[in-house]
C-alpha cells in the first residue's frame, strides 16, 4: 500500500492546534506514515488546506485518496446524467402523489413566487423528481443572500475542502485514488425510501432555515475540533436519516471502500 493522505467525510480531530482534523497513521510495520483528514463538503477551505501540517502531509505522501475527483471536467455532466438515472420518481410516486395536498400547494406557491414565468416548467420537472431532488431544488431557491452573507461573515469564504485538496494534489502530480463513482454516489443518496424522502421534504417546508441552522452548528463544532459535539448532533433528531439509511450510507459504504483502500 502506498503512503497516502485520505480525505474522510466524517470529522476526526487530533490534539495539534495546527491540524485539528488530521490524523497520522504509523507503526505496525508501516515503512512510511499515511494520513487521514476529516473534511466537510461545505466549509471555509482556507482554514484547512492552508494549514502547514496539511501541506506537509501532501508533500510527504505518494497518493491522495478521495471519494471521487470533483475537479474532473466531465464531473458536472456525469452528475447530471446520474441524477437523471436515479433522481426520477416512479410513476406512482411523483411529488403530487406522495406529498399531502397542503404541502404540495406550498411547493407550488414557493416556486411560483421565486420563478415567475418559469414556475410551470420547474413544477413539471419537480413533480417528476424524487422528493430528495425536490428538496435540493427548493433549498437553492429559498436560500437568502442574507443567510449566505451571515455565514461568510462568521466563517469566511465557504467552498469544498475536498476539491481544494484534489487541486493541490494535482499540482504536486500526486496520483488520485477514487473510492467510488458518480453513479455509486448518486445511487447511494437516491435509494432512500420515497416515503422517508417525502417526510423529510415536509419537515423542510415547515422550517426551510433548519438546514442552514444545522450547517452553522456543524461548522462551529468542526472548526473547534469537537468530535463529541458532532457525534451528539449526528445522533440527534436533526439527523433525518432513518437507521437503515445511516447504516447504508455510513457503515456499508465504508465497508465497500476497504478493499479499494487495500489495493491502493
PDB file of N, CA, C and O in Angstrom, residues 42 107 110-111 114-115 122 126 131-145 147-148 151 200-201 204-205 207-212 215:
ATOM      1  N   UNK A  42     -18.905  21.454   2.728  1.00  0.00           N
ATOM      2  CA  UNK A  42     -19.021  22.911   2.669  1.00  0.00           C
ATOM      3  C   UNK A  42     -18.360  23.479   3.914  1.00  0.00           C
ATOM      4  O   UNK A  42     -18.816  23.214   5.032  1.00  0.00           O
ATOM      5  N   UNK A 107     -45.399  23.991  -2.057  1.00  0.00           N
ATOM      6  CA  UNK A 107     -44.318  23.921  -3.038  1.00  0.00           C
ATOM      7  C   UNK A 107     -44.678  24.744  -4.271  1.00  0.00           C
ATOM      8  O   UNK A 107     -43.867  25.536  -4.774  1.00  0.00           O
ATOM      9  N   UNK A 110     -44.355  28.465  -3.501  1.00  0.00           N
ATOM     10  CA  UNK A 110     -42.963  28.894  -3.386  1.00  0.00           C
ATOM     11  C   UNK A 110     -42.305  29.000  -4.756  1.00  0.00           C
ATOM     12  O   UNK A 110     -41.607  29.979  -5.049  1.00  0.00           O
ATOM     13  N   UNK A 111     -42.536  27.990  -5.592  1.00  0.00           N
ATOM     14  CA  UNK A 111     -41.943  28.001  -6.930  1.00  0.00           C
ATOM     15  C   UNK A 111     -42.516  29.149  -7.751  1.00  0.00           C
ATOM     16  O   UNK A 111     -41.787  29.843  -8.473  1.00  0.00           O
ATOM     17  N   UNK A 114     -40.867  32.419  -6.598  1.00  0.00           N
ATOM     18  CA  UNK A 114     -39.450  32.579  -6.912  1.00  0.00           C
ATOM     19  C   UNK A 114     -39.131  32.520  -8.407  1.00  0.00           C
ATOM     20  O   UNK A 114     -38.169  33.131  -8.856  1.00  0.00           O
ATOM     21  N   UNK A 115     -39.931  31.770  -9.159  1.00  0.00           N
ATOM     22  CA  UNK A 115     -39.578  31.519 -10.557  1.00  0.00           C
ATOM     23  C   UNK A 115     -40.380  32.312 -11.565  1.00  0.00           C
ATOM     24  O   UNK A 115     -40.019  32.378 -12.743  1.00  0.00           O
ATOM     25  N   UNK A 122     -40.693  24.554 -14.074  1.00  0.00           N
ATOM     26  CA  UNK A 122     -39.979  23.982 -12.934  1.00  0.00           C
ATOM     27  C   UNK A 122     -40.867  23.021 -12.156  1.00  0.00           C
ATOM     28  O   UNK A 122     -40.399  21.988 -11.673  1.00  0.00           O
ATOM     29  N   UNK A 126     -40.073  19.271 -11.153  1.00  0.00           N
ATOM     30  CA  UNK A 126     -40.038  18.913  -9.740  1.00  0.00           C
ATOM     31  C   UNK A 126     -41.017  17.786  -9.415  1.00  0.00           C
ATOM     32  O   UNK A 126     -40.740  16.918  -8.587  1.00  0.00           O
ATOM     33  N   UNK A 131     -38.448  13.130  -4.056  1.00  0.00           N
ATOM     34  CA  UNK A 131     -38.555  14.225  -3.079  1.00  0.00           C
ATOM     35  C   UNK A 131     -37.211  14.789  -2.640  1.00  0.00           C
ATOM     36  O   UNK A 131     -37.119  15.987  -2.361  1.00  0.00           O
ATOM     37  N   UNK A 132     -36.165  13.952  -2.586  1.00  0.00           N
ATOM     38  CA  UNK A 132     -34.853  14.466  -2.195  1.00  0.00           C
ATOM     39  C   UNK A 132     -34.358  15.490  -3.209  1.00  0.00           C
ATOM     40  O   UNK A 132     -33.794  16.530  -2.836  1.00  0.00           O
ATOM     41  N   UNK A 133     -34.561  15.222  -4.495  1.00  0.00           N
ATOM     42  CA  UNK A 133     -34.161  16.167  -5.538  1.00  0.00           C
ATOM     43  C   UNK A 133     -34.984  17.450  -5.417  1.00  0.00           C
ATOM     44  O   UNK A 133     -34.454  18.559  -5.529  1.00  0.00           O
ATOM     45  N   UNK A 134     -36.280  17.292  -5.157  1.00  0.00           N
ATOM     46  CA  UNK A 134     -37.145  18.465  -4.982  1.00  0.00           C
ATOM     47  C   UNK A 134     -36.681  19.312  -3.800  1.00  0.00           C
ATOM     48  O   UNK A 134     -36.683  20.548  -3.862  1.00  0.00           O
ATOM     49  N   UNK A 135     -36.269  18.653  -2.731  1.00  0.00           N
ATOM     50  CA  UNK A 135     -35.767  19.371  -1.551  1.00  0.00           C
ATOM     51  C   UNK A 135     -34.519  20.176  -1.904  1.00  0.00           C
ATOM     52  O   UNK A 135     -34.358  21.333  -1.499  1.00  0.00           O
ATOM     53  N   UNK A 136     -33.620  19.553  -2.670  1.00  0.00           N
ATOM     54  CA  UNK A 136     -32.401  20.262  -3.095  1.00  0.00           C
ATOM     55  C   UNK A 136     -32.753  21.477  -3.951  1.00  0.00           C
ATOM     56  O   UNK A 136     -32.181  22.568  -3.780  1.00  0.00           O
ATOM     57  N   UNK A 137     -33.692  21.301  -4.869  1.00  0.00           N
ATOM     58  CA  UNK A 137     -34.092  22.401  -5.754  1.00  0.00           C
ATOM     59  C   UNK A 137     -34.716  23.542  -4.958  1.00  0.00           C
ATOM     60  O   UNK A 137     -34.414  24.724  -5.180  1.00  0.00           O
ATOM     61  N   UNK A 138     -35.566  23.195  -3.996  1.00  0.00           N
ATOM     62  CA  UNK A 138     -36.192  24.224  -3.166  1.00  0.00           C
ATOM     63  C   UNK A 138     -35.162  24.922  -2.283  1.00  0.00           C
ATOM     64  O   UNK A 138     -35.244  26.136  -2.064  1.00  0.00           O
ATOM     65  N   UNK A 139     -34.201  24.163  -1.775  1.00  0.00           N
ATOM     66  CA  UNK A 139     -33.154  24.764  -0.948  1.00  0.00           C
ATOM     67  C   UNK A 139     -32.393  25.839  -1.700  1.00  0.00           C
ATOM     68  O   UNK A 139     -32.079  26.901  -1.152  1.00  0.00           O
ATOM     69  N   UNK A 140     -32.106  25.578  -2.981  1.00  0.00           N
ATOM     70  CA  UNK A 140     -31.410  26.575  -3.796  1.00  0.00           C
ATOM     71  C   UNK A 140     -32.274  27.809  -4.031  1.00  0.00           C
ATOM     72  O   UNK A 140     -31.776  28.936  -4.075  1.00  0.00           O
ATOM     73  N   UNK A 141     -33.572  27.593  -4.163  1.00  0.00           N
ATOM     74  CA  UNK A 141     -34.481  28.723  -4.385  1.00  0.00           C
ATOM     75  C   UNK A 141     -34.640  29.587  -3.146  1.00  0.00           C
ATOM     76  O   UNK A 141     -34.769  30.809  -3.234  1.00  0.00           O
ATOM     77  N   UNK A 142     -34.659  28.938  -1.983  1.00  0.00           N
ATOM     78  CA  UNK A 142     -35.056  29.638  -0.769  1.00  0.00           C
ATOM     79  C   UNK A 142     -33.905  30.247   0.017  1.00  0.00           C
ATOM     80  O   UNK A 142     -34.136  31.063   0.903  1.00  0.00           O
ATOM     81  N   UNK A 143     -32.662  29.817  -0.275  1.00  0.00           N
ATOM     82  CA  UNK A 143     -31.555  30.399   0.478  1.00  0.00           C
ATOM     83  C   UNK A 143     -31.479  31.892   0.174  1.00  0.00           C
ATOM     84  O   UNK A 143     -31.497  32.313  -0.977  1.00  0.00           O
ATOM     85  N   UNK A 144     -31.417  32.679   1.199  1.00  0.00           N
ATOM     86  CA  UNK A 144     -31.390  34.135   1.021  1.00  0.00           C
ATOM     87  C   UNK A 144     -29.958  34.656   0.991  1.00  0.00           C
ATOM     88  O   UNK A 144     -29.044  34.051   1.557  1.00  0.00           O
ATOM     89  N   UNK A 145     -29.783  35.781   0.334  1.00  0.00           N
ATOM     90  CA  UNK A 145     -28.464  36.416   0.325  1.00  0.00           C
ATOM     91  C   UNK A 145     -28.027  36.744   1.752  1.00  0.00           C
ATOM     92  O   UNK A 145     -26.845  36.646   2.096  1.00  0.00           O
ATOM     93  N   UNK A 147     -28.665  35.101   4.519  1.00  0.00           N
ATOM     94  CA  UNK A 147     -28.156  33.901   5.176  1.00  0.00           C
ATOM     95  C   UNK A 147     -26.724  33.612   4.744  1.00  0.00           C
ATOM     96  O   UNK A 147     -25.853  33.330   5.575  1.00  0.00           O
ATOM     97  N   UNK A 148     -26.477  33.688   3.438  1.00  0.00           N
ATOM     98  CA  UNK A 148     -25.135  33.421   2.933  1.00  0.00           C
ATOM     99  C   UNK A 148     -24.134  34.455   3.447  1.00  0.00           C
ATOM    100  O   UNK A 148     -23.008  34.100   3.817  1.00  0.00           O
ATOM    101  N   UNK A 151     -23.184  33.639   7.022  1.00  0.00           N
ATOM    102  CA  UNK A 151     -22.253  32.514   7.117  1.00  0.00           C
ATOM    103  C   UNK A 151     -20.842  32.926   6.707  1.00  0.00           C
ATOM    104  O   UNK A 151     -19.863  32.549   7.362  1.00  0.00           O
ATOM    105  N   UNK A 200     -39.108  13.983   4.909  1.00  0.00           N
ATOM    106  CA  UNK A 200     -38.067  14.988   5.137  1.00  0.00           C
ATOM    107  C   UNK A 200     -38.379  16.284   4.390  1.00  0.00           C
ATOM    108  O   UNK A 200     -38.059  17.380   4.871  1.00  0.00           O
ATOM    109  N   UNK A 201     -38.991  16.175   3.220  1.00  0.00           N
ATOM    110  CA  UNK A 201     -39.390  17.377   2.487  1.00  0.00           C
ATOM    111  C   UNK A 201     -40.468  18.139   3.247  1.00  0.00           C
ATOM    112  O   UNK A 201     -40.441  19.380   3.314  1.00  0.00           O
ATOM    113  N   UNK A 204     -38.792  20.016   5.915  1.00  0.00           N
ATOM    114  CA  UNK A 204     -38.099  21.174   5.336  1.00  0.00           C
ATOM    115  C   UNK A 204     -39.080  22.316   5.090  1.00  0.00           C
ATOM    116  O   UNK A 204     -38.778  23.479   5.370  1.00  0.00           O
ATOM    117  N   UNK A 205     -40.263  21.990   4.567  1.00  0.00           N
ATOM    118  CA  UNK A 205     -41.257  23.026   4.279  1.00  0.00           C
ATOM    119  C   UNK A 205     -41.742  23.696   5.566  1.00  0.00           C
ATOM    120  O   UNK A 205     -42.074  24.879   5.572  1.00  0.00           O
ATOM    121  N   UNK A 207     -39.852  24.267   8.111  1.00  0.00           N
ATOM    122  CA  UNK A 207     -38.783  25.135   8.604  1.00  0.00           C
ATOM    123  C   UNK A 207     -37.644  25.171   7.584  1.00  0.00           C
ATOM    124  O   UNK A 207     -36.640  24.467   7.730  1.00  0.00           O
ATOM    125  N   UNK A 208     -37.783  25.979   6.521  1.00  0.00           N
ATOM    126  CA  UNK A 208     -36.773  25.997   5.455  1.00  0.00           C
ATOM    127  C   UNK A 208     -35.380  26.404   5.916  1.00  0.00           C
ATOM    128  O   UNK A 208     -34.391  26.087   5.256  1.00  0.00           O
ATOM    129  N   UNK A 209     -35.290  27.117   7.033  1.00  0.00           N
ATOM    130  CA  UNK A 209     -33.974  27.556   7.518  1.00  0.00           C
ATOM    131  C   UNK A 209     -33.249  26.496   8.341  1.00  0.00           C
ATOM    132  O   UNK A 209     -32.090  26.696   8.724  1.00  0.00           O
ATOM    133  N   UNK A 210     -33.918  25.374   8.623  1.00  0.00           N
ATOM    134  CA  UNK A 210     -33.339  24.380   9.528  1.00  0.00           C
ATOM    135  C   UNK A 210     -32.017  23.830   8.999  1.00  0.00           C
ATOM    136  O   UNK A 210     -31.080  23.593   9.777  1.00  0.00           O
ATOM    137  N   UNK A 211     -31.921  23.635   7.674  1.00  0.00           N
ATOM    138  CA  UNK A 211     -30.685  23.096   7.108  1.00  0.00           C
ATOM    139  C   UNK A 211     -29.504  24.020   7.318  1.00  0.00           C
ATOM    140  O   UNK A 211     -28.395  23.567   7.639  1.00  0.00           O
ATOM    141  N   UNK A 212     -29.726  25.312   7.181  1.00  0.00           N
ATOM    142  CA  UNK A 212     -28.641  26.272   7.375  1.00  0.00           C
ATOM    143  C   UNK A 212     -28.309  26.434   8.859  1.00  0.00           C
ATOM    144  O   UNK A 212     -27.153  26.650   9.217  1.00  0.00           O
ATOM    145  N   UNK A 215     -26.144  23.475   9.489  1.00  0.00           N
ATOM    146  CA  UNK A 215     -24.821  23.709   8.902  1.00  0.00           C
ATOM    147  C   UNK A 215     -24.006  24.643   9.769  1.00  0.00           C
ATOM    148  O   UNK A 215     -22.812  24.407  10.015  1.00  0.00           O
TER     149      UNK A 215
END
